[in-house]
Short mmCIF file of C-alpha atoms and ligand atoms in Angstrom, two decimals:
data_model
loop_
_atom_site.label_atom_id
_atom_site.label_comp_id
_atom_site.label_asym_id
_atom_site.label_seq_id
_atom_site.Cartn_x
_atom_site.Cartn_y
_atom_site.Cartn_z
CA UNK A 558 2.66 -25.60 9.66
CA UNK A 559 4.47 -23.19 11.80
CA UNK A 560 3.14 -20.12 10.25
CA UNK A 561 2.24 -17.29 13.34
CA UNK A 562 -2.11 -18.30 13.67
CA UNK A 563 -3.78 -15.56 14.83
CA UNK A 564 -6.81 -14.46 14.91
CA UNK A 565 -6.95 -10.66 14.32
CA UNK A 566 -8.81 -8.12 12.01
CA UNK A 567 -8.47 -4.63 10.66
CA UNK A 568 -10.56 -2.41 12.87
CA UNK A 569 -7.92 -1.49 15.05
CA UNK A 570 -4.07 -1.90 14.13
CA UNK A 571 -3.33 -0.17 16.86
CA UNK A 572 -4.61 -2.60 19.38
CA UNK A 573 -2.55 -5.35 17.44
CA UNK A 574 0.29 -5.34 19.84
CA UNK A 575 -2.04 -6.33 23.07
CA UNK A 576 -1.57 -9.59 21.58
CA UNK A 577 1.32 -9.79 19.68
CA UNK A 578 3.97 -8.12 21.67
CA UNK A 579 6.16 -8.22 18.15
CA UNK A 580 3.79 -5.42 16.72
CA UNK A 581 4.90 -2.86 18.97
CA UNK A 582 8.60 -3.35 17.45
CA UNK A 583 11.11 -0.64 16.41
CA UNK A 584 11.61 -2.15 13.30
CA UNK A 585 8.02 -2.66 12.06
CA UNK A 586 6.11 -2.46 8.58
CA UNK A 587 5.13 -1.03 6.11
CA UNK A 588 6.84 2.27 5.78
CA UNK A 589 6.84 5.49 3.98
CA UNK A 590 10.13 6.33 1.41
CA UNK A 591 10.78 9.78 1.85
CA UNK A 592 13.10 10.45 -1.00
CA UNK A 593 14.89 13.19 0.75
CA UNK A 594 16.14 10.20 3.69
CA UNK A 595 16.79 7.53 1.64
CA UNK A 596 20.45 6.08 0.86
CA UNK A 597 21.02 6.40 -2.67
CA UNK A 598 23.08 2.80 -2.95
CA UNK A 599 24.22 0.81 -6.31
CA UNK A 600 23.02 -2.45 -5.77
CA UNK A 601 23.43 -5.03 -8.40
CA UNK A 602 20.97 -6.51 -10.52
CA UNK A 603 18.11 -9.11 -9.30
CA UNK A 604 18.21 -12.44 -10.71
CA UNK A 605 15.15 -14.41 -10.77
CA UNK A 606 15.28 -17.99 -11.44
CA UNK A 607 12.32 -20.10 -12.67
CA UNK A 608 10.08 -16.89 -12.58
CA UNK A 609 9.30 -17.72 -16.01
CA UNK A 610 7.55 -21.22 -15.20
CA UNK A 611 3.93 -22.01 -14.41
CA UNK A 612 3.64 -24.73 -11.62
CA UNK A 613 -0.37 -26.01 -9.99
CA UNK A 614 -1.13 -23.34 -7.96
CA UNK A 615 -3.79 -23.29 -5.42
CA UNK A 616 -5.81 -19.85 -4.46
CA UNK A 617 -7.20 -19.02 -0.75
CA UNK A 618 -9.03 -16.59 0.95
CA UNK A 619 -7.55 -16.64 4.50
CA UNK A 620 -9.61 -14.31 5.77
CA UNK A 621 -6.99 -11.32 5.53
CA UNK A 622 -6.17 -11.97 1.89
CA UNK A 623 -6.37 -13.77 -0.82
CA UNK A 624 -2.82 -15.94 -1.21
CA UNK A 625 -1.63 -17.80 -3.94
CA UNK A 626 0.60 -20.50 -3.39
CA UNK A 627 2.55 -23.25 -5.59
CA UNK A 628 0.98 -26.99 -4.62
CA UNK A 629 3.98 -28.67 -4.71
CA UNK A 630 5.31 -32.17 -3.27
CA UNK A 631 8.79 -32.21 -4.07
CA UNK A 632 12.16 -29.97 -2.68
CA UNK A 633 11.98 -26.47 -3.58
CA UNK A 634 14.79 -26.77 -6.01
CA UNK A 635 12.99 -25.99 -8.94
CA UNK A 636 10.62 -23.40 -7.67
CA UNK A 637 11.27 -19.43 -8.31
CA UNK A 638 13.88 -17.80 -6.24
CA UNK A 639 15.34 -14.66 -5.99
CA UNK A 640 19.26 -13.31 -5.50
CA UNK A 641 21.22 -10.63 -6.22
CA UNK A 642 19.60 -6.62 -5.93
CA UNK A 643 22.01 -6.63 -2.61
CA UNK A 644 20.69 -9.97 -0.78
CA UNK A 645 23.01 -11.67 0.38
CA UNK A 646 21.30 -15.49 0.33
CA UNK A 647 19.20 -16.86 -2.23
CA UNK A 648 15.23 -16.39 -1.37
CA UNK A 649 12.63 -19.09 -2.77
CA UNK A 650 8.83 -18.41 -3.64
CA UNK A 651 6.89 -19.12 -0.70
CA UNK A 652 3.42 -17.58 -1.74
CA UNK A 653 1.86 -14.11 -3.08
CA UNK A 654 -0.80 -12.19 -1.54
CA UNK A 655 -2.33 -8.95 -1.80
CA UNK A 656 -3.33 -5.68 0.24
CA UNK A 657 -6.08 -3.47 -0.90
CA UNK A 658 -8.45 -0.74 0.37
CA UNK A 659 -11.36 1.68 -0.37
CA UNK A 660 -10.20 4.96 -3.09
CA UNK A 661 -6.62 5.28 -3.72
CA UNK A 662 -5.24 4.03 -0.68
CA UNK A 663 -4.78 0.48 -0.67
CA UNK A 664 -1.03 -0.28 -0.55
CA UNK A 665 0.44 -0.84 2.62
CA UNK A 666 4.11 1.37 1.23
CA UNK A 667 4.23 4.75 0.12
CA UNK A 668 6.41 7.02 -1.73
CA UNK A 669 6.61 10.57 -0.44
CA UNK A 670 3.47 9.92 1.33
CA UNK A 671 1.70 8.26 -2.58
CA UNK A 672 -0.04 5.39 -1.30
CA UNK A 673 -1.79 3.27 -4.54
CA UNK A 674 -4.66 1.46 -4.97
CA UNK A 675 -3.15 -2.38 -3.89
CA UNK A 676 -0.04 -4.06 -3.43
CA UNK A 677 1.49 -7.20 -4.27
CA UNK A 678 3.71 -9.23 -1.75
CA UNK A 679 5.66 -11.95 -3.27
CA UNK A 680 7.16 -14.02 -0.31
CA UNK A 681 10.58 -15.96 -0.02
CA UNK A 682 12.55 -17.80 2.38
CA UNK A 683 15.99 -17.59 3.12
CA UNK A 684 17.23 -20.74 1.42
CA UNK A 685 20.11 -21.34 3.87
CA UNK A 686 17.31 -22.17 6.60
CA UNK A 687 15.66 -24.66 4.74
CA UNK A 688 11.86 -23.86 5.06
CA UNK A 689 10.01 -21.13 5.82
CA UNK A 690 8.87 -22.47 9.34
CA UNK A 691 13.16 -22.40 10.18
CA UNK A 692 13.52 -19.11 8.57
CA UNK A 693 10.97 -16.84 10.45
CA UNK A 694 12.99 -16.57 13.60
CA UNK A 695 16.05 -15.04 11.70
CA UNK A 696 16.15 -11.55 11.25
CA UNK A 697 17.14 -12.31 7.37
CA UNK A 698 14.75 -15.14 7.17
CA UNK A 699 12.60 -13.52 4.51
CA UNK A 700 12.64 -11.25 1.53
CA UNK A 701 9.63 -9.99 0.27
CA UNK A 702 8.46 -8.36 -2.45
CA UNK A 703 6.40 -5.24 -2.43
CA UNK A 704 4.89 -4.56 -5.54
CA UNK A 705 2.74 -1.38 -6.22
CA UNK A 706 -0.90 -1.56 -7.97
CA UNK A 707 -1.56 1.89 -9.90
CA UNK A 708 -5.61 2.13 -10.61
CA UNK A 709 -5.51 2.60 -14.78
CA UNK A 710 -8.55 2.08 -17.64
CA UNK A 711 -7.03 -1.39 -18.71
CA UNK A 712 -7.28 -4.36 -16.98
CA UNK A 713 -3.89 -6.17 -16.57
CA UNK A 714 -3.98 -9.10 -18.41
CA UNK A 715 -1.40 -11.10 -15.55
CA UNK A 716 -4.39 -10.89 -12.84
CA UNK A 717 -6.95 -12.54 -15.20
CA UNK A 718 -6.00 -15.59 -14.04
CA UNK A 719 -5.63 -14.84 -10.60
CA UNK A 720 -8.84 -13.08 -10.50
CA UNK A 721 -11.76 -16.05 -10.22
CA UNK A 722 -12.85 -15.50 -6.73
CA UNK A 723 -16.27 -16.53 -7.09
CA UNK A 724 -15.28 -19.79 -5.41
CA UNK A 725 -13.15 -18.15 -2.33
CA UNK A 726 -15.75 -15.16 -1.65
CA UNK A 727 -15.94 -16.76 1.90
CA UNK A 728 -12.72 -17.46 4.06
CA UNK A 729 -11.18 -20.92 4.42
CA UNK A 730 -11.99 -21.71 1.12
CA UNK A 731 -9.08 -22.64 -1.49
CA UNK A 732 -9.34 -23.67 -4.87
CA UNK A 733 -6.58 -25.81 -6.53
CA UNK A 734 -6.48 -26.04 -10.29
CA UNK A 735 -3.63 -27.04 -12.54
CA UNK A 736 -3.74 -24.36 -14.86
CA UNK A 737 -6.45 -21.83 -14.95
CA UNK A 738 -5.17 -19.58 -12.65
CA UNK A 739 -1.49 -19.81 -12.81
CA UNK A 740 0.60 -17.41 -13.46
CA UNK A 741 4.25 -16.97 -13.85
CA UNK A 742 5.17 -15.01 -11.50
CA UNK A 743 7.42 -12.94 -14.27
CA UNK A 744 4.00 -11.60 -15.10
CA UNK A 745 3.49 -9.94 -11.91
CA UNK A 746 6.49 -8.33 -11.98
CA UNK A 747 6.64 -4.47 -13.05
CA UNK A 748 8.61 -3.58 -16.42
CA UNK A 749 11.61 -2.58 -14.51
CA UNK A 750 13.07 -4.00 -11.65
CA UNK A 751 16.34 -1.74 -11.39
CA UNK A 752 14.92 0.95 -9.58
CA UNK A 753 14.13 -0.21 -5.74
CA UNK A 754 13.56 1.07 -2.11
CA UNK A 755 15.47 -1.37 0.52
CA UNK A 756 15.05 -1.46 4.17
CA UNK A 757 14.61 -3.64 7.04
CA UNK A 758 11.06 -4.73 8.50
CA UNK A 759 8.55 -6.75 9.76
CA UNK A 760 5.79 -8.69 8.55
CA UNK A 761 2.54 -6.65 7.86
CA UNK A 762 0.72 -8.24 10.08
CA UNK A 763 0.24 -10.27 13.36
CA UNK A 764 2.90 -12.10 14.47
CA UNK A 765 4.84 -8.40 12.87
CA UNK A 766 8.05 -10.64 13.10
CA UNK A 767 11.15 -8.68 12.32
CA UNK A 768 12.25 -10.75 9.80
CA UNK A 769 11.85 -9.16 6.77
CA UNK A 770 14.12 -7.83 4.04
CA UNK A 771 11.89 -5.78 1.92
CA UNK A 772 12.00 -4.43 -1.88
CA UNK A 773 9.00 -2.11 -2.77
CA UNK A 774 10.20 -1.45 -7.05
CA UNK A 775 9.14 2.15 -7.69
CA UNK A 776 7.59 1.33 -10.82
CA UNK A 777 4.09 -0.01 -10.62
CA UNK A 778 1.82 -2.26 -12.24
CA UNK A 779 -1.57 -1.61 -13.41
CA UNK A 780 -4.97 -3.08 -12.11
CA UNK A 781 -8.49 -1.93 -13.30
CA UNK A 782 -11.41 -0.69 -11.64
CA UNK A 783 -13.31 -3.68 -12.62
CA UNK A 784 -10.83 -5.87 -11.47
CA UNK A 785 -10.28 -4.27 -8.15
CA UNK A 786 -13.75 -4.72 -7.11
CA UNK A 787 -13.44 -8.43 -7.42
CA UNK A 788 -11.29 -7.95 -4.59
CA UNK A 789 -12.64 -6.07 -2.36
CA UNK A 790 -15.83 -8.19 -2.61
CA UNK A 791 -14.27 -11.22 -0.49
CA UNK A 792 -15.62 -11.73 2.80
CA UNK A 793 -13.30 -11.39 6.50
CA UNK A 794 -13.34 -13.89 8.99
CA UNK A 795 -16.20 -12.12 10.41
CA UNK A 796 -18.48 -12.69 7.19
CA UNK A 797 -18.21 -8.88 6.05
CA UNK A 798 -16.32 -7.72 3.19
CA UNK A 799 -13.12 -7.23 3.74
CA UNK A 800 -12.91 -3.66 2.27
CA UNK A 801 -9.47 -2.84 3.62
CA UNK A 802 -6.02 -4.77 4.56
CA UNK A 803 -3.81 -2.13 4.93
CA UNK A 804 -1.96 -2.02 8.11
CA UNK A 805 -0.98 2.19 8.70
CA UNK A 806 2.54 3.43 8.21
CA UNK A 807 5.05 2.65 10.97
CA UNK A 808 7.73 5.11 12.29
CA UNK A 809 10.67 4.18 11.09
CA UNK A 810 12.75 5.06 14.41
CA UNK A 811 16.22 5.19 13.30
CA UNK A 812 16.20 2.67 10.49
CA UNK A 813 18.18 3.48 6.83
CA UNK A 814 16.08 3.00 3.72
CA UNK A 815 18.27 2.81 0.89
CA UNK A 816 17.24 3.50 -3.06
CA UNK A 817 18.64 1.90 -5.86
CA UNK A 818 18.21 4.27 -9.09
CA UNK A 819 19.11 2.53 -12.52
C1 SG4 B 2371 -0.99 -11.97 4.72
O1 SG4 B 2371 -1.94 -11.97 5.76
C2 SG4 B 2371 -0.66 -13.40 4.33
O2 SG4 B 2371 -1.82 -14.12 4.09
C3 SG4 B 2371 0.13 -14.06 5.42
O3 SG4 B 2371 0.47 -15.38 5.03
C4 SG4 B 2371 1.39 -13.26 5.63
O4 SG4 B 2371 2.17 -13.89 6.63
C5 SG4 B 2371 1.01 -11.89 6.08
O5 SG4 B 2371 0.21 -11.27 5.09
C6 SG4 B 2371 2.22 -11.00 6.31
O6 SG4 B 2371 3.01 -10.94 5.14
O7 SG4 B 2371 4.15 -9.85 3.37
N1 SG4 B 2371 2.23 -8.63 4.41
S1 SG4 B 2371 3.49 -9.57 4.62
O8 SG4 B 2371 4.35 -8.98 5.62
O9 SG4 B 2371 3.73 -14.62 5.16
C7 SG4 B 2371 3.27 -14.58 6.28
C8 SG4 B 2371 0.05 -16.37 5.83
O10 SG4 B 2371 -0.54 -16.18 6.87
C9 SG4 B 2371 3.91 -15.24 7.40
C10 SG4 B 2371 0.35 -17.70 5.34
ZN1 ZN B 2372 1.51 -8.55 2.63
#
């Protein structure tokens, strides 16, 4: 509904803000963790609720990703939420998505200048706005999930399901399906979540709204080769393939990033 439509590709990040005045920010993303700068802070525990429970998802290439979201008619009450690892609110599931590139360099965060080959983004909403649509102006609106995608020989069992793109190869296409493709999102989840970089930031990409509180875990999950090249053989808006979604680093100009160490 009110989700920030605009039309833009990945040629030239740069040239993002001519439109979007909110991508020339001071407080954009994604980010580098220098682990010499960061905040060494003891935040508690996450807690993730219903994490654990499949629900009819629907899968769509938008043109700039693929996204998988819950179909679902009734209040959010039972869908997976987040609290605790130092929010302050509880956050609930919105939709995943992914960024990818060419090589080794397809996540949008890096540590000490790593990049890997994809990231995750699991998106919430601030619960105390009510929707999504009410919680994008607020500057704690949403908490998002970064989750890192290290290139290994197996193929992680978890994307399997999310993997059957021969449908959605071509953008505006969505398939819905009760169960073959869903996924708890526990799955998607690395083996530890204690260890975490925190900071404030934007959304990835056009409108760049500052209303992010990110999480990138340090520990990654795995992807294969073969499975990464089902990704990167979706098509853009334009009809090509989108080989790369990876907006560049931004400066962090004066922002704290913390690090939780368990
Ligand atoms: C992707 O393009 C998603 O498809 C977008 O979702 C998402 O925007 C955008 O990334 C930015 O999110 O976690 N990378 S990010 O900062 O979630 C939003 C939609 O366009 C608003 C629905
Ligand atoms: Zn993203």
């Amino acid at each position: 509904a009110a989700r920030p439509k605009t039309h833009f590709d990945y040629t030239d990040p740069q040239k993002w803000d001519e439109h979007e005045s909110n991508c020339a920010g001071l407080h954009q993303s994604p980010i580098n963790f220098n682990t010499d700068e960061v905040v060494v802070t003891n935040y508690p525990k996450f807690t993730f609720e219903n994490y654990n429970l499949v629900f009819p998802e629907s899968l769509e290439n938008n043109g700039h990703t693929v996204e998988l979201k819950i179909d679902s008619e009734d209040d959010d009450e039972d869908l997976p939420s987040i609290s605790g690892g130092g929010l302050t609110d509880r956050y609930s599931f919105v939709q995943l998505h992914f960024h990818w590139g060419e090589g080794l360099l397809g996540s949008e965060h890096s540590i000490n200048r790593q990049k890997y080959s994809a990231e995750l983004h699991i998106v919430h909403y601030n619960t105390k706005y009510g929707s999504f649509a009410n919680a994008l102006p607020h500057p704690d609106g949403l908490a998002v999930l970064g989750i890192l995608i290290e290139l290994q020989a197996r193929d992680n069992i978890a994307f399997r399901h999310l993997e059957q793109f021969d449908n959605i190869i071509d953008p505006s296409r969505t398939i819905s399906d009760p169960l073959d493709f869903s996924v708890p999102l526990a799955d998607l989840l690395p083996d530890s979540t204690e260890s975490f970089f925190r900071y404030n930031g934007s959304l990835t990409t056009p409108g760049c709204n500052e209303d992010v509180i990110w999480t990138v875990f340090d520990t990654p999950i795995a992807i294969s080769l073969r499975q990464l090249a089902k990704f990167r053989q979706l098509n853009d808006e334009n009809g090509m393939p989108l080989k790369n979604n990876v907006r560049p680093t931004q400066m962090l100009h004066g922002r704290e990033t913390s690090q939780m160490i368990s």
